[in-house]
GROMACS .gro file of N, CA and C in nm:
model
  327
    1MET      N    1   4.297   3.811  -0.783
    1MET     CA    2   4.247   3.780  -0.916
    1MET      C    3   4.123   3.864  -0.944
    2LYS      N    4   4.113   3.908  -1.069
    2LYS     CA    5   3.995   3.981  -1.115
    2LYS      C    6   3.945   3.917  -1.243
    3ILE      N    7   3.814   3.920  -1.261
    3ILE     CA    8   3.752   3.880  -1.387
    3ILE      C    9   3.705   4.009  -1.454
    4LEU      N   10   3.751   4.029  -1.576
    4LEU     CA   11   3.719   4.150  -1.650
    4LEU      C   12   3.656   4.115  -1.784
    5GLN      N   13   3.574   4.205  -1.834
    5GLN     CA   14   3.523   4.190  -1.970
    5GLN      C   15   3.639   4.219  -2.066
    6TYR      N   16   3.646   4.140  -2.169
    6TYR     CA   17   3.752   4.155  -2.269
    6TYR      C   18   3.747   4.293  -2.334
    7ASP      N   19   3.867   4.348  -2.359
    7ASP     CA   20   3.882   4.458  -2.452
    7ASP      C   21   4.010   4.430  -2.530
    8ASP      N   22   4.028   4.501  -2.639
    8ASP     CA   23   4.137   4.469  -2.731
    8ASP      C   24   4.277   4.486  -2.671
    9SER      N   25   4.289   4.548  -2.556
    9SER     CA   26   4.420   4.557  -2.491
    9SER      C   27   4.471   4.419  -2.449
   10PHE      N   28   4.380   4.322  -2.438
   10PHE     CA   29   4.415   4.184  -2.400
   10PHE      C   30   4.440   4.093  -2.521
   11LYS      N   31   4.417   4.143  -2.641
   11LYS     CA   32   4.416   4.058  -2.761
   11LYS      C   33   4.541   3.971  -2.775
   12ASP      N   34   4.658   4.029  -2.773
   12ASP     CA   35   4.780   3.951  -2.792
   12ASP      C   36   4.801   3.848  -2.682
   13GLU      N   37   4.771   3.886  -2.557
   13GLU     CA   38   4.785   3.792  -2.446
   13GLU      C   39   4.685   3.677  -2.458
   14VAL      N   40   4.562   3.707  -2.499
   14VAL     CA   41   4.461   3.603  -2.515
   14VAL      C   42   4.505   3.504  -2.622
   15ILE      N   43   4.547   3.555  -2.735
   15ILE     CA   44   4.591   3.468  -2.844
   15ILE      C   45   4.708   3.382  -2.799
   16SER      N   46   4.804   3.441  -2.733
   16SER     CA   47   4.922   3.369  -2.686
   16SER      C   48   4.885   3.259  -2.587
   17LEU      N   49   4.801   3.292  -2.489
   17LEU     CA   50   4.759   3.193  -2.389
   17LEU      C   51   4.687   3.076  -2.453
   18ILE      N   52   4.590   3.106  -2.537
   18ILE     CA   53   4.508   3.000  -2.598
   18ILE      C   54   4.592   2.913  -2.690
   19LEU      N   55   4.672   2.972  -2.776
   19LEU     CA   56   4.755   2.892  -2.866
   19LEU      C   57   4.855   2.807  -2.789
   20ASP      N   58   4.912   2.863  -2.682
   20ASP     CA   59   5.007   2.786  -2.601
   20ASP      C   60   4.941   2.663  -2.539
   21ILE      N   61   4.825   2.681  -2.479
   21ILE     CA   62   4.756   2.568  -2.416
   21ILE      C   63   4.712   2.466  -2.521
   22GLN      N   64   4.653   2.512  -2.630
   22GLN     CA   65   4.607   2.421  -2.734
   22GLN      C   66   4.722   2.341  -2.795
   23ASN      N   67   4.829   2.410  -2.828
   23ASN     CA   68   4.935   2.347  -2.906
   23ASN      C   69   5.046   2.285  -2.822
   24ASN      N   70   5.090   2.352  -2.717
   24ASN     CA   71   5.201   2.300  -2.639
   24ASN      C   72   5.157   2.205  -2.528
   25GLU      N   73   5.043   2.232  -2.465
   25GLU     CA   74   4.995   2.142  -2.360
   25GLU      C   75   4.910   2.028  -2.415
   26ALA      N   76   4.814   2.063  -2.498
   26ALA     CA   77   4.719   1.963  -2.546
   26ALA      C   78   4.761   1.896  -2.676
   27GLY      N   79   4.856   1.954  -2.747
   27GLY     CA   80   4.902   1.895  -2.873
   27GLY      C   81   4.799   1.895  -2.983
   28ILE      N   82   4.707   1.991  -2.981
   28ILE     CA   83   4.600   1.997  -3.081
   28ILE      C   84   4.650   2.054  -3.213
   29ASN      N   85   4.747   2.143  -3.206
   29ASN     CA   86   4.807   2.205  -3.324
   29ASN      C   87   4.707   2.282  -3.411
   30LEU      N   88   4.639   2.376  -3.348
   30LEU     CA   89   4.551   2.468  -3.419
   30LEU      C   90   4.623   2.600  -3.440
   31SER      N   91   4.615   2.652  -3.558
   31SER     CA   92   4.677   2.781  -3.586
   31SER      C   93   4.579   2.893  -3.559
   32LEU      N   94   4.629   3.014  -3.553
   32LEU     CA   95   4.544   3.131  -3.539
   32LEU      C   96   4.451   3.143  -3.660
   33ALA      N   97   4.500   3.109  -3.779
   33ALA     CA   98   4.418   3.116  -3.901
   33ALA      C   99   4.298   3.023  -3.894
   34GLU      N  100   4.310   2.914  -3.819
   34GLU     CA  101   4.200   2.818  -3.805
   34GLU      C  102   4.098   2.861  -3.700
   35GLN      N  103   4.125   2.973  -3.634
   35GLN     CA  104   4.037   3.024  -3.529
   35GLN      C  105   4.011   3.173  -3.553
   36PRO      N  106   3.938   3.206  -3.657
   36PRO     CA  107   3.919   3.347  -3.691
   36PRO      C  108   3.849   3.428  -3.581
   37ASP      N  109   3.778   3.361  -3.492
   37ASP     CA  110   3.715   3.431  -3.381
   37ASP      C  111   3.817   3.501  -3.292
   38LEU      N  112   3.939   3.448  -3.283
   38LEU     CA  113   4.042   3.510  -3.200
   38LEU      C  114   4.095   3.640  -3.260
   39SER      N  115   4.081   3.656  -3.388
   39SER     CA  116   4.126   3.780  -3.453
   39SER      C  117   4.023   3.891  -3.440
   40ASP      N  118   3.898   3.855  -3.407
   40ASP     CA  119   3.791   3.954  -3.389
   40ASP      C  120   3.701   3.910  -3.274
   41ILE      N  121   3.755   3.910  -3.154
   41ILE     CA  122   3.681   3.865  -3.037
   41ILE      C  123   3.556   3.950  -3.014
   42THR      N  124   3.568   4.079  -3.029
   42THR     CA  125   3.453   4.167  -3.009
   42THR      C  126   3.342   4.133  -3.106
   43GLY      N  127   3.373   4.116  -3.233
   43GLY     CA  128   3.272   4.082  -3.333
   43GLY      C  129   3.218   3.942  -3.318
   44ALA      N  130   3.304   3.847  -3.288
   44ALA     CA  131   3.263   3.706  -3.281
   44ALA      C  132   3.179   3.675  -3.157
   45TYR      N  133   3.206   3.741  -3.048
   45TYR     CA  134   3.140   3.706  -2.922
   45TYR      C  135   3.051   3.817  -2.868
   46MET      N  136   3.100   3.937  -2.862
   46MET     CA  137   3.029   4.042  -2.791
   46MET      C  138   2.921   4.110  -2.875
   47ALA      N  139   2.941   4.122  -3.004
   47ALA     CA  140   2.846   4.192  -3.090
   47ALA      C  141   2.711   4.121  -3.096
   48GLY      N  142   2.712   3.990  -3.081
   48GLY     CA  143   2.588   3.914  -3.094
   48GLY      C  144   2.515   3.892  -2.962
   49GLY      N  145   2.559   3.956  -2.855
   49GLY     CA  146   2.493   3.941  -2.726
   49GLY      C  147   2.564   3.846  -2.632
   50GLY      N  148   2.669   3.782  -2.680
   50GLY     CA  149   2.749   3.698  -2.593
   50GLY      C  150   2.852   3.784  -2.522
   51ASN      N  151   2.960   3.722  -2.479
   51ASN     CA  152   3.064   3.799  -2.413
   51ASN      C  153   3.192   3.718  -2.407
   52PHE      N  154   3.298   3.783  -2.367
   52PHE     CA  155   3.429   3.721  -2.353
   52PHE      C  156   3.492   3.782  -2.229
   53TRP      N  157   3.538   3.696  -2.138
   53TRP     CA  158   3.596   3.743  -2.013
   53TRP      C  159   3.739   3.695  -2.000
   54VAL      N  160   3.816   3.772  -1.928
   54VAL     CA  161   3.953   3.735  -1.898
   54VAL      C  162   3.972   3.738  -1.747
   55ALA      N  163   4.056   3.648  -1.698
   55ALA     CA  164   4.097   3.650  -1.558
   55ALA      C  165   4.240   3.701  -1.554
   56VAL      N  166   4.266   3.794  -1.464
   56VAL     CA  167   4.401   3.847  -1.447
   56VAL      C  168   4.442   3.832  -1.302
   57ASP      N  169   4.570   3.807  -1.281
   57ASP     CA  170   4.621   3.794  -1.145
   57ASP      C  171   4.644   3.932  -1.083
   58ALA      N  172   4.693   3.934  -0.961
   58ALA     CA  173   4.713   4.060  -0.889
   58ALA      C  174   4.808   4.155  -0.962
   59GLY      N  175   4.899   4.101  -1.041
   59GLY     CA  176   4.992   4.183  -1.117
   59GLY      C  177   4.940   4.224  -1.254
   60GLY      N  178   4.817   4.185  -1.287
   60GLY     CA  179   4.756   4.220  -1.414
   60GLY      C  180   4.786   4.126  -1.528
   61GLN      N  181   4.852   4.013  -1.499
   61GLN     CA  182   4.883   3.916  -1.605
   61GLN      C  183   4.762   3.828  -1.635
   62LEU      N  184   4.739   3.802  -1.762
   62LEU     CA  185   4.629   3.717  -1.804
   62LEU      C  186   4.652   3.573  -1.756
   63ILE      N  187   4.552   3.517  -1.690
   63ILE     CA  188   4.564   3.379  -1.641
   63ILE      C  189   4.451   3.289  -1.688
   64GLY      N  190   4.347   3.346  -1.752
   64GLY     CA  191   4.238   3.262  -1.799
   64GLY      C  192   4.143   3.336  -1.891
   65THR      N  193   4.066   3.257  -1.966
   65THR     CA  194   3.967   3.313  -2.058
   65THR      C  195   3.841   3.226  -2.059
   66LEU      N  196   3.731   3.287  -2.096
   66LEU     CA  197   3.605   3.215  -2.115
   66LEU      C  198   3.514   3.302  -2.201
   67ALA      N  199   3.445   3.238  -2.294
   67ALA     CA  200   3.357   3.313  -2.384
   67ALA      C  201   3.220   3.247  -2.393
   68LEU      N  202   3.122   3.329  -2.423
   68LEU     CA  203   2.987   3.283  -2.452
   68LEU      C  204   2.951   3.335  -2.590
   69MET      N  205   2.927   3.243  -2.683
   69MET     CA  206   2.892   3.279  -2.820
   69MET      C  207   2.744   3.250  -2.842
   70MET      N  208   2.673   3.351  -2.887
   70MET     CA  209   2.530   3.335  -2.915
   70MET      C  210   2.511   3.266  -3.050
   71LEU      N  211   2.418   3.172  -3.053
   71LEU     CA  212   2.388   3.099  -3.176
   71LEU      C  213   2.255   3.142  -3.237
   72GLY      N  214   2.173   3.214  -3.162
   72GLY     CA  215   2.042   3.259  -3.209
   72GLY      C  216   1.931   3.184  -3.139
   73ASP      N  217   1.812   3.240  -3.141
   73ASP     CA  218   1.693   3.181  -3.079
   73ASP      C  219   1.715   3.140  -2.934
   74GLY      N  220   1.794   3.219  -2.860
   74GLY     CA  221   1.817   3.192  -2.719
   74GLY      C  222   1.920   3.084  -2.690
   75TRP      N  223   1.987   3.037  -2.793
   75TRP     CA  224   2.090   2.933  -2.776
   75TRP      C  225   2.228   2.997  -2.775
   76ALA      N  226   2.313   2.939  -2.693
   76ALA     CA  227   2.450   2.988  -2.683
   76ALA      C  228   2.543   2.870  -2.657
   77VAL      N  229   2.670   2.893  -2.679
   77VAL     CA  230   2.770   2.790  -2.653
   77VAL      C  231   2.887   2.851  -2.576
   78LEU      N  232   2.936   2.777  -2.480
   78LEU     CA  233   3.053   2.816  -2.403
   78LEU      C  234   3.176   2.785  -2.487
   79LYS      N  235   3.268   2.881  -2.495
   79LYS     CA  236   3.388   2.862  -2.578
   79LYS      C  237   3.509   2.922  -2.510
   80LYS      N  238   3.625   2.885  -2.558
   80LYS     CA  239   3.754   2.943  -2.521
   80LYS      C  240   3.776   2.946  -2.369
   81PHE      N  241   3.747   2.832  -2.304
   81PHE     CA  242   3.764   2.817  -2.160
   81PHE      C  243   3.904   2.763  -2.133
   82PHE      N  244   3.994   2.855  -2.097
   82PHE     CA  245   4.134   2.819  -2.074
   82PHE      C  246   4.185   2.885  -1.947
   83VAL      N  247   4.264   2.810  -1.871
   83VAL     CA  248   4.330   2.863  -1.752
   83VAL      C  249   4.476   2.822  -1.758
   84ARG      N  250   4.564   2.919  -1.734
   84ARG     CA  251   4.707   2.892  -1.733
   84ARG      C  252   4.737   2.781  -1.633
   85SER      N  253   4.827   2.690  -1.669
   85SER     CA  254   4.851   2.569  -1.589
   85SER      C  255   4.887   2.598  -1.444
   86ASP      N  256   4.964   2.701  -1.417
   86ASP     CA  257   5.004   2.728  -1.278
   86ASP      C  258   4.893   2.792  -1.195
   87TYR      N  259   4.778   2.819  -1.256
   87TYR     CA  260   4.665   2.874  -1.183
   87TYR      C  261   4.547   2.776  -1.177
   88ARG      N  262   4.563   2.658  -1.230
   88ARG     CA  263   4.455   2.559  -1.224
   88ARG      C  264   4.441   2.509  -1.080
   89SER      N  265   4.319   2.475  -1.044
   89SER     CA  266   4.285   2.430  -0.908
   89SER      C  267   4.299   2.543  -0.806
   90HIS      N  268   4.289   2.666  -0.852
   90HIS     CA  269   4.293   2.782  -0.763
   90HIS      C  270   4.165   2.867  -0.773
   91GLY      N  271   4.061   2.811  -0.833
   91GLY     CA  272   3.934   2.881  -0.841
   91GLY      C  273   3.917   2.974  -0.959
   92VAL      N  274   4.015   2.979  -1.049
   92VAL     CA  275   4.006   3.070  -1.164
   92VAL      C  276   3.895   3.026  -1.258
   93GLY      N  277   3.892   2.899  -1.291
   93GLY     CA  278   3.789   2.848  -1.381
   93GLY      C  279   3.649   2.867  -1.323
   94LEU      N  280   3.635   2.839  -1.195
   94LEU     CA  281   3.505   2.858  -1.130
   94LEU      C  282   3.462   3.003  -1.132
   95ALA      N  283   3.554   3.095  -1.105
   95ALA     CA  284   3.521   3.237  -1.107
   95ALA      C  285   3.477   3.281  -1.247
   96LEU      N  286   3.548   3.235  -1.349
   96LEU     CA  287   3.508   3.267  -1.487
   96LEU      C  288   3.370   3.210  -1.518
   97TYR      N  289   3.347   3.085  -1.480
   97TYR     CA  290   3.220   3.019  -1.508
   97TYR      C  291   3.103   3.088  -1.437
   98GLU      N  292   3.125   3.133  -1.315
   98GLU     CA  293   3.019   3.203  -1.242
   98GLU      C  294   2.982   3.335  -1.310
   99VAL      N  295   3.080   3.405  -1.365
   99VAL     CA  296   3.051   3.528  -1.438
   99VAL      C  297   2.970   3.497  -1.563
  100LEU      N  298   3.005   3.390  -1.633
  100LEU     CA  299   2.929   3.349  -1.751
  100LEU      C  300   2.785   3.315  -1.713
  101LEU      N  301   2.767   3.238  -1.606
  101LEU     CA  302   2.631   3.201  -1.563
  101LEU      C  303   2.549   3.323  -1.527
  102ASP      N  304   2.611   3.419  -1.459
  102ASP     CA  305   2.540   3.542  -1.423
  102ASP      C  306   2.498   3.619  -1.548
  103HIS      N  307   2.589   3.629  -1.645
  103HIS     CA  308   2.557   3.697  -1.770
  103HIS      C  309   2.442   3.626  -1.843
  104ALA      N  310   2.451   3.494  -1.850
  104ALA     CA  311   2.347   3.416  -1.919
  104ALA      C  312   2.212   3.432  -1.849
  105SER      N  313   2.211   3.433  -1.718
  105SER     CA  314   2.088   3.450  -1.643
  105SER      C  315   2.027   3.588  -1.666
  106ARG      N  316   2.110   3.691  -1.659
  106ARG     CA  317   2.061   3.828  -1.678
  106ARG      C  318   2.009   3.850  -1.819
  107HIS      N  319   2.065   3.778  -1.917
  107HIS     CA  320   2.024   3.796  -2.056
  107HIS      C  321   1.931   3.684  -2.105
  108ARG      N  322   1.888   3.601  -2.013
  108ARG     CA  323   1.794   3.491  -2.040
  108ARG      C  324   1.839   3.401  -2.154
  109VAL      N  325   1.962   3.359  -2.141
  109VAL     CA  326   2.021   3.268  -2.241
  109VAL      C  327   2.014   3.128  -2.186
   0.00000   0.00000   0.00000
């Protein structure tokens, strides 16, 4: 498993993973239109000093996501924390969270 900084090559996979977990597993029924941040991940998360990370398995398949969105004045919120069901309890979430904590510490968030 690797944790990578998001780039647009992951966009379709990220959207698919998040919508699948939200709607099919959790039954929340959120559309892509209701989450405009997913259509512009770079602008919504990375441009303001936050970040967005993806976890990929050994074959390069997306297995998890985590984002840090800056709110201003040193405040931030953790968002889009999702791990594919067959990878839960395998340390994926912890690895993503540790990368977020390291980023927040380095940027004094």
